Amino acid sequence: MNLYICSSLIGHKTDLYFMARRFIIADPSEDVQLMLSQYISIGWHDAEIEEETIKDLLAAERVETDVIIVGETSSNDPNLHALLKRSDAGEIPPVIIINNEGNEFNESSSMNAPVLSMEDITPVNLNGIIAEALKQQADGVIKQRKKSKKDSEKSHEDNEIPTEKLEGLKGYRIIRELGRGGMSRVLLAEDLDDGKEVAIKVLDTKTIEDERMIERFIREYAILSSVDNPHVVKIYDQTFTDQYAFIIMQRFPGGDLTRRIRKGIRPDQAIRYLVQIARGLEAVHEEGIVHRDLKPGNILFYDNTRLALVDFGLSQTEDDSTDLTRHGEVYGTPSYVSPEQARGRRVDQRSDIYSAGIIFYQMLTREKPYRADNPMAMFYKHVHAELPMLPGEFSEYQSLLDKMLAKSPDDRFQSASELAQALQEYMQ
């Protein structure tokens, strides 16, 4: 069984992959240090990984490494800003930020560095961002960061995104970046026709060597254009330029479920959220679509109570004979994959129900049901570990959770409709 790491994305066909790479992980906790080291080793053969403090890096005249990864930091940390200033000036290698503040970090900071949240980090996302940073370094982009920063400050005054111009995207005014992953980023924009705010998902097609990544991006629009449901993101348009692919979609000002889990969710509200998740799954499953990457970060809110499912980039159609997944590859976020996903097998709608069960446990307890030091250990737990037991205060939901998290798909709810119906008895 293989963990899909987008080998061509991280330079499998170039010297980037075969060169021994050096990494510094700055200010991590012990658990984060271990996780990042394992994820990096999966994507980069013969990686040399060291641990330093941000203060030591700032004091050093030269920093001998290829990439600096800052673990679990705050957007208000003055040392982080000083480190980024040196990186922007080309004095030290590129910096990648791992944060635990959720979307608030991206929305509250104007940092000119890739940011990956603890909730969404996977080997694919991390190594994709590393590959992009190394490619920019090899192309000499780092030497131009000082000038780019001045240009971005001027464009920011006009409420434009402080990055490169997205030529060819007509009819929209880019306001700012909302977030990014290993392969794409999401921008907040204004539709110049009606003044409505939208989200624009952007893929730089020239930086991706694995054509399946581009095909998936294109398919996401085709898949979602057939779905019309308030609990599934609405897609407005898709367009292309020589360099970029764009999906214009609904904007969700209420943030994601991750933020709400962190603050705490009442059991009755968790049930109401789960009903909406089930209704969204019901709509996509009726179209033969399996999400395959259901997690709190892919559940966004219109307001305080209404939510929708987003990010169908890894989805598949159940009858798709041209599925872009190779046999044995594992797609999805390790903490939320179903046992059949973990085994690299083809999945159906019942896999999404398992993922929803993991989310339900997390909504009730603020914790994930399984913990592991690396993706392979997490996959093993999904397949072999005992079903998680809820704390006594949530015992009334145990039978519901058990049926969502059954190891065999045949023992789970057989459809999202069946799940939604079962939830009615828990509604207050």
PDB file of C-alpha atoms in Angstrom, residues 92-266:
ATOM      1  CA  ILE A  92      18.347  33.200   4.476  1.00  0.00           C
ATOM      2  CA  PRO A  93      16.503  30.352   2.696  1.00  0.00           C
ATOM      3  CA  PRO A  94      12.720  30.310   2.209  1.00  0.00           C
ATOM      4  CA  VAL A  95      10.502  29.951   5.280  1.00  0.00           C
ATOM      5  CA  ILE A  96       7.373  27.810   5.578  1.00  0.00           C
ATOM      6  CA  ILE A  97       5.029  28.433   8.522  1.00  0.00           C
ATOM      7  CA  ILE A  98       3.111  25.742  10.376  1.00  0.00           C
ATOM      8  CA  ASN A  99       0.447  27.312  12.568  1.00  0.00           C
ATOM      9  CA  ASN A 100      -2.202  26.219  15.042  1.00  0.00           C
ATOM     10  CA  GLU A 101      -4.415  29.294  14.886  1.00  0.00           C
ATOM     11  CA  GLY A 102      -6.650  28.073  12.030  1.00  0.00           C
ATOM     12  CA  ASN A 103      -7.955  30.502   9.401  1.00  0.00           C
ATOM     13  CA  GLU A 104      -7.476  33.414  11.797  1.00  0.00           C
ATOM     14  CA  PHE A 105      -3.719  33.208  11.114  1.00  0.00           C
ATOM     15  CA  ASN A 106      -4.098  33.616   7.344  1.00  0.00           C
ATOM     16  CA  GLU A 107      -6.785  36.284   7.613  1.00  0.00           C
ATOM     17  CA  SER A 108      -4.993  38.362  10.238  1.00  0.00           C
ATOM     18  CA  SER A 109      -1.497  38.307   8.779  1.00  0.00           C
ATOM     19  CA  SER A 110       0.114  39.685   5.640  1.00  0.00           C
ATOM     20  CA  MET A 111       3.117  37.409   5.796  1.00  0.00           C
ATOM     21  CA  ASN A 112       4.889  36.782   2.528  1.00  0.00           C
ATOM     22  CA  ALA A 113       5.404  33.081   3.227  1.00  0.00           C
ATOM     23  CA  PRO A 114       3.422  29.870   2.717  1.00  0.00           C
ATOM     24  CA  VAL A 115       1.245  28.978   5.715  1.00  0.00           C
ATOM     25  CA  LEU A 116      -0.053  25.476   6.455  1.00  0.00           C
ATOM     26  CA  SER A 117      -2.368  24.866   9.404  1.00  0.00           C
ATOM     27  CA  MET A 118      -1.837  21.980  11.811  1.00  0.00           C
ATOM     28  CA  GLU A 119      -5.352  20.763  11.038  1.00  0.00           C
ATOM     29  CA  ASP A 120      -4.719  20.394   7.309  1.00  0.00           C
ATOM     30  CA  ILE A 121      -1.096  19.280   7.223  1.00  0.00           C
ATOM     31  CA  THR A 122      -0.453  16.101   5.243  1.00  0.00           C
ATOM     32  CA  PRO A 123       2.664  14.744   3.514  1.00  0.00           C
ATOM     33  CA  VAL A 124       1.160  15.851   0.179  1.00  0.00           C
ATOM     34  CA  ASN A 125       0.511  19.436   1.275  1.00  0.00           C
ATOM     35  CA  LEU A 126       3.789  19.872   3.143  1.00  0.00           C
ATOM     36  CA  ASN A 127       6.009  18.409   0.436  1.00  0.00           C
ATOM     37  CA  GLY A 128       4.117  20.267  -2.271  1.00  0.00           C
ATOM     38  CA  ILE A 129       4.815  23.579  -0.544  1.00  0.00           C
ATOM     39  CA  ILE A 130       8.454  22.591   0.000  1.00  0.00           C
ATOM     40  CA  ALA A 131       8.803  21.746  -3.688  1.00  0.00           C
ATOM     41  CA  GLU A 132       7.358  25.099  -4.680  1.00  0.00           C
ATOM     42  CA  ALA A 133       9.751  26.920  -2.347  1.00  0.00           C
ATOM     43  CA  LEU A 134      12.745  25.021  -3.736  1.00  0.00           C
ATOM     44  CA  LYS A 135      11.668  25.690  -7.296  1.00  0.00           C
ATOM     45  CA  GLN A 136      11.382  29.406  -6.610  1.00  0.00           C
ATOM     46  CA  GLN A 137      14.784  29.327  -4.989  1.00  0.00           C
ATOM     47  CA  ALA A 138      16.300  27.554  -7.993  1.00  0.00           C
ATOM     48  CA  ASP A 139      14.716  30.066 -10.370  1.00  0.00           C
ATOM     49  CA  GLY A 140      16.188  32.988  -8.478  1.00  0.00           C
ATOM     50  CA  VAL A 141      12.867  34.258  -7.187  1.00  0.00           C
ATOM     51  CA  ILE A 142      14.223  34.749  -3.679  1.00  0.00           C
ATOM     52  CA  LYS A 143      16.672  37.393  -4.930  1.00  0.00           C
ATOM     53  CA  GLN A 144      13.731  39.436  -6.184  1.00  0.00           C
ATOM     54  CA  ARG A 145      11.632  39.243  -3.003  1.00  0.00           C
ATOM     55  CA  LYS A 146      12.754  42.661  -1.768  1.00  0.00           C
ATOM     56  CA  LYS A 147      11.392  44.337  -4.882  1.00  0.00           C
ATOM     57  CA  SER A 148       8.282  42.136  -4.873  1.00  0.00           C
ATOM     58  CA  LYS A 149       7.543  43.154  -1.309  1.00  0.00           C
ATOM     59  CA  LYS A 150       7.625  46.862  -2.222  1.00  0.00           C
ATOM     60  CA  ASP A 151       5.339  46.190  -5.173  1.00  0.00           C
ATOM     61  CA  SER A 152       2.981  44.174  -3.000  1.00  0.00           C
ATOM     62  CA  GLU A 153       2.754  46.981  -0.431  1.00  0.00           C
ATOM     63  CA  LYS A 154       1.655  49.377  -3.154  1.00  0.00           C
ATOM     64  CA  SER A 155      -0.908  46.922  -4.532  1.00  0.00           C
ATOM     65  CA  HIS A 156      -2.161  46.205  -1.002  1.00  0.00           C
ATOM     66  CA  GLU A 157      -3.041  49.886  -0.648  1.00  0.00           C
ATOM     67  CA  ASP A 158      -5.452  49.368  -3.534  1.00  0.00           C
ATOM     68  CA  ASN A 159      -6.843  46.235  -1.832  1.00  0.00           C
ATOM     69  CA  GLU A 160      -5.185  44.030  -4.423  1.00  0.00           C
ATOM     70  CA  ILE A 161      -3.535  40.719  -3.575  1.00  0.00           C
ATOM     71  CA  PRO A 162       0.178  41.164  -2.683  1.00  0.00           C
ATOM     72  CA  THR A 163       1.388  38.507  -5.114  1.00  0.00           C
ATOM     73  CA  GLU A 164       1.932  38.207  -8.835  1.00  0.00           C
ATOM     74  CA  LYS A 165      -0.643  39.589 -11.274  1.00  0.00           C
ATOM     75  CA  LEU A 166      -3.243  37.062 -12.311  1.00  0.00           C
ATOM     76  CA  GLU A 167      -3.446  38.171 -15.917  1.00  0.00           C
ATOM     77  CA  GLY A 168      -6.454  36.950 -17.838  1.00  0.00           C
ATOM     78  CA  LEU A 169      -8.835  36.878 -14.883  1.00  0.00           C
ATOM     79  CA  LYS A 170     -11.268  39.514 -16.070  1.00  0.00           C
ATOM     80  CA  GLY A 171     -14.394  40.710 -14.343  1.00  0.00           C
ATOM     81  CA  TYR A 172     -13.050  40.309 -10.805  1.00  0.00           C
ATOM     82  CA  ARG A 173     -11.104  42.483  -8.393  1.00  0.00           C
ATOM     83  CA  ILE A 174      -8.760  40.481  -6.195  1.00  0.00           C
ATOM     84  CA  ILE A 175      -9.028  41.606  -2.562  1.00  0.00           C
ATOM     85  CA  ARG A 176      -6.705  39.291  -0.641  1.00  0.00           C
ATOM     86  CA  GLU A 177      -5.595  35.718  -0.171  1.00  0.00           C
ATOM     87  CA  LEU A 178      -7.756  33.531   2.061  1.00  0.00           C
ATOM     88  CA  GLY A 179      -5.476  30.508   2.229  1.00  0.00           C
ATOM     89  CA  ARG A 180      -3.361  28.033   0.306  1.00  0.00           C
ATOM     90  CA  GLY A 181      -2.448  24.388   0.138  1.00  0.00           C
ATOM     91  CA  GLY A 182       0.327  22.461  -1.553  1.00  0.00           C
ATOM     92  CA  MET A 183      -1.133  22.805  -5.040  1.00  0.00           C
ATOM     93  CA  SER A 184      -3.574  25.712  -5.051  1.00  0.00           C
ATOM     94  CA  ARG A 185      -4.622  28.823  -3.212  1.00  0.00           C
ATOM     95  CA  VAL A 186      -7.910  30.576  -2.580  1.00  0.00           C
ATOM     96  CA  LEU A 187      -8.464  34.283  -3.122  1.00  0.00           C
ATOM     97  CA  LEU A 188     -11.217  36.613  -1.975  1.00  0.00           C
ATOM     98  CA  ALA A 189     -12.484  38.681  -4.899  1.00  0.00           C
ATOM     99  CA  GLU A 190     -15.282  41.028  -5.920  1.00  0.00           C
ATOM    100  CA  ASP A 191     -17.452  40.278  -8.945  1.00  0.00           C
ATOM    101  CA  LEU A 192     -17.360  43.575 -10.839  1.00  0.00           C
ATOM    102  CA  ASP A 193     -20.761  42.908 -12.428  1.00  0.00           C
ATOM    103  CA  ASP A 194     -22.808  42.766  -9.243  1.00  0.00           C
ATOM    104  CA  GLY A 195     -20.391  43.690  -6.445  1.00  0.00           C
ATOM    105  CA  LYS A 196     -20.772  40.277  -4.787  1.00  0.00           C
ATOM    106  CA  GLU A 197     -17.808  38.754  -2.981  1.00  0.00           C
ATOM    107  CA  VAL A 198     -16.672  35.358  -4.267  1.00  0.00           C
ATOM    108  CA  ALA A 199     -13.861  32.917  -3.583  1.00  0.00           C
ATOM    109  CA  ILE A 200     -11.510  32.026  -6.423  1.00  0.00           C
ATOM    110  CA  LYS A 201      -9.490  28.818  -6.309  1.00  0.00           C
ATOM    111  CA  VAL A 202      -6.285  29.206  -8.328  1.00  0.00           C
ATOM    112  CA  LEU A 203      -3.993  26.519  -9.704  1.00  0.00           C
ATOM    113  CA  ASP A 204      -0.670  27.455 -11.304  1.00  0.00           C
ATOM    114  CA  THR A 205      -0.556  24.850 -14.059  1.00  0.00           C
ATOM    115  CA  LYS A 206       3.040  25.580 -15.039  1.00  0.00           C
ATOM    116  CA  THR A 207       4.446  24.481 -11.682  1.00  0.00           C
ATOM    117  CA  ILE A 208       2.752  21.073 -11.670  1.00  0.00           C
ATOM    118  CA  GLU A 209       4.273  18.170 -13.564  1.00  0.00           C
ATOM    119  CA  ASP A 210       1.682  15.555 -12.615  1.00  0.00           C
ATOM    120  CA  GLU A 211      -1.087  16.077 -15.168  1.00  0.00           C
ATOM    121  CA  ARG A 212      -3.545  14.261 -12.911  1.00  0.00           C
ATOM    122  CA  MET A 213      -3.463  17.219 -10.522  1.00  0.00           C
ATOM    123  CA  ILE A 214      -4.619  19.524 -13.301  1.00  0.00           C
ATOM    124  CA  GLU A 215      -7.217  17.025 -14.474  1.00  0.00           C
ATOM    125  CA  ARG A 216      -8.605  16.806 -10.944  1.00  0.00           C
ATOM    126  CA  PHE A 217      -8.875  20.570 -10.763  1.00  0.00           C
ATOM    127  CA  ILE A 218     -10.816  20.652 -14.018  1.00  0.00           C
ATOM    128  CA  ARG A 219     -13.035  17.761 -12.935  1.00  0.00           C
ATOM    129  CA  GLU A 220     -13.917  19.504  -9.673  1.00  0.00           C
ATOM    130  CA  TYR A 221     -15.910  22.076 -11.623  1.00  0.00           C
ATOM    131  CA  ALA A 222     -17.565  19.462 -13.819  1.00  0.00           C
ATOM    132  CA  ILE A 223     -18.513  17.360 -10.802  1.00  0.00           C
ATOM    133  CA  LEU A 224     -19.972  20.188  -8.725  1.00  0.00           C
ATOM    134  CA  SER A 225     -21.807  21.907 -11.561  1.00  0.00           C
ATOM    135  CA  SER A 226     -24.367  19.079 -11.420  1.00  0.00           C
ATOM    136  CA  VAL A 227     -25.119  19.600  -7.706  1.00  0.00           C
ATOM    137  CA  ASP A 228     -27.600  22.181  -6.434  1.00  0.00           C
ATOM    138  CA  ASN A 229     -27.906  21.947  -2.668  1.00  0.00           C
ATOM    139  CA  PRO A 230     -27.527  24.541   0.113  1.00  0.00           C
ATOM    140  CA  HIS A 231     -25.079  22.249   1.928  1.00  0.00           C
ATOM    141  CA  VAL A 232     -22.675  21.920  -1.018  1.00  0.00           C
ATOM    142  CA  VAL A 233     -20.507  24.775  -2.269  1.00  0.00           C
ATOM    143  CA  LYS A 234     -21.966  26.535  -5.290  1.00  0.00           C
ATOM    144  CA  ILE A 235     -19.662  26.837  -8.293  1.00  0.00           C
ATOM    145  CA  TYR A 236     -20.200  29.860 -10.535  1.00  0.00           C
ATOM    146  CA  ASP A 237     -17.615  29.519 -13.274  1.00  0.00           C
ATOM    147  CA  GLN A 238     -14.316  28.051 -14.404  1.00  0.00           C
ATOM    148  CA  THR A 239     -11.791  29.792 -16.615  1.00  0.00           C
ATOM    149  CA  PHE A 240      -8.228  29.326 -17.844  1.00  0.00           C
ATOM    150  CA  THR A 241      -5.237  31.346 -18.966  1.00  0.00           C
ATOM    151  CA  ASP A 242      -1.895  30.186 -20.326  1.00  0.00           C
ATOM    152  CA  GLN A 243      -0.584  29.759 -16.782  1.00  0.00           C
ATOM    153  CA  TYR A 244      -3.551  29.519 -14.410  1.00  0.00           C
ATOM    154  CA  ALA A 245      -6.769  27.596 -13.920  1.00  0.00           C
ATOM    155  CA  PHE A 246      -9.516  29.293 -11.903  1.00  0.00           C
ATOM    156  CA  ILE A 247     -12.692  28.080 -10.212  1.00  0.00           C
ATOM    157  CA  ILE A 248     -15.019  30.868  -9.091  1.00  0.00           C
ATOM    158  CA  MET A 249     -17.180  29.758  -6.196  1.00  0.00           C
ATOM    159  CA  GLN A 250     -19.307  30.805  -3.280  1.00  0.00           C
ATOM    160  CA  ARG A 251     -17.646  32.656  -0.416  1.00  0.00           C
ATOM    161  CA  PHE A 252     -18.154  31.539   3.194  1.00  0.00           C
ATOM    162  CA  PRO A 253     -17.563  34.378   5.679  1.00  0.00           C
ATOM    163  CA  GLY A 254     -18.338  32.154   8.684  1.00  0.00           C
ATOM    164  CA  GLY A 255     -15.012  30.297   8.633  1.00  0.00           C
ATOM    165  CA  ASP A 256     -14.527  26.549   8.891  1.00  0.00           C
ATOM    166  CA  LEU A 257     -15.571  23.824  11.314  1.00  0.00           C
ATOM    167  CA  THR A 258     -12.037  23.533  12.682  1.00  0.00           C
ATOM    168  CA  ARG A 259     -12.366  26.897  14.378  1.00  0.00           C
ATOM    169  CA  ARG A 260     -15.670  25.935  16.001  1.00  0.00           C
ATOM    170  CA  ILE A 261     -14.335  22.620  17.247  1.00  0.00           C
ATOM    171  CA  ARG A 262     -11.465  24.446  18.892  1.00  0.00           C
ATOM    172  CA  LYS A 263     -13.879  26.758  20.708  1.00  0.00           C
ATOM    173  CA  GLY A 264     -16.218  23.910  21.698  1.00  0.00           C
ATOM    174  CA  ILE A 265     -19.556  22.737  20.292  1.00  0.00           C
ATOM    175  CA  ARG A 266     -22.614  21.766  22.324  1.00  0.00           C
TER     176      ARG A 266
END
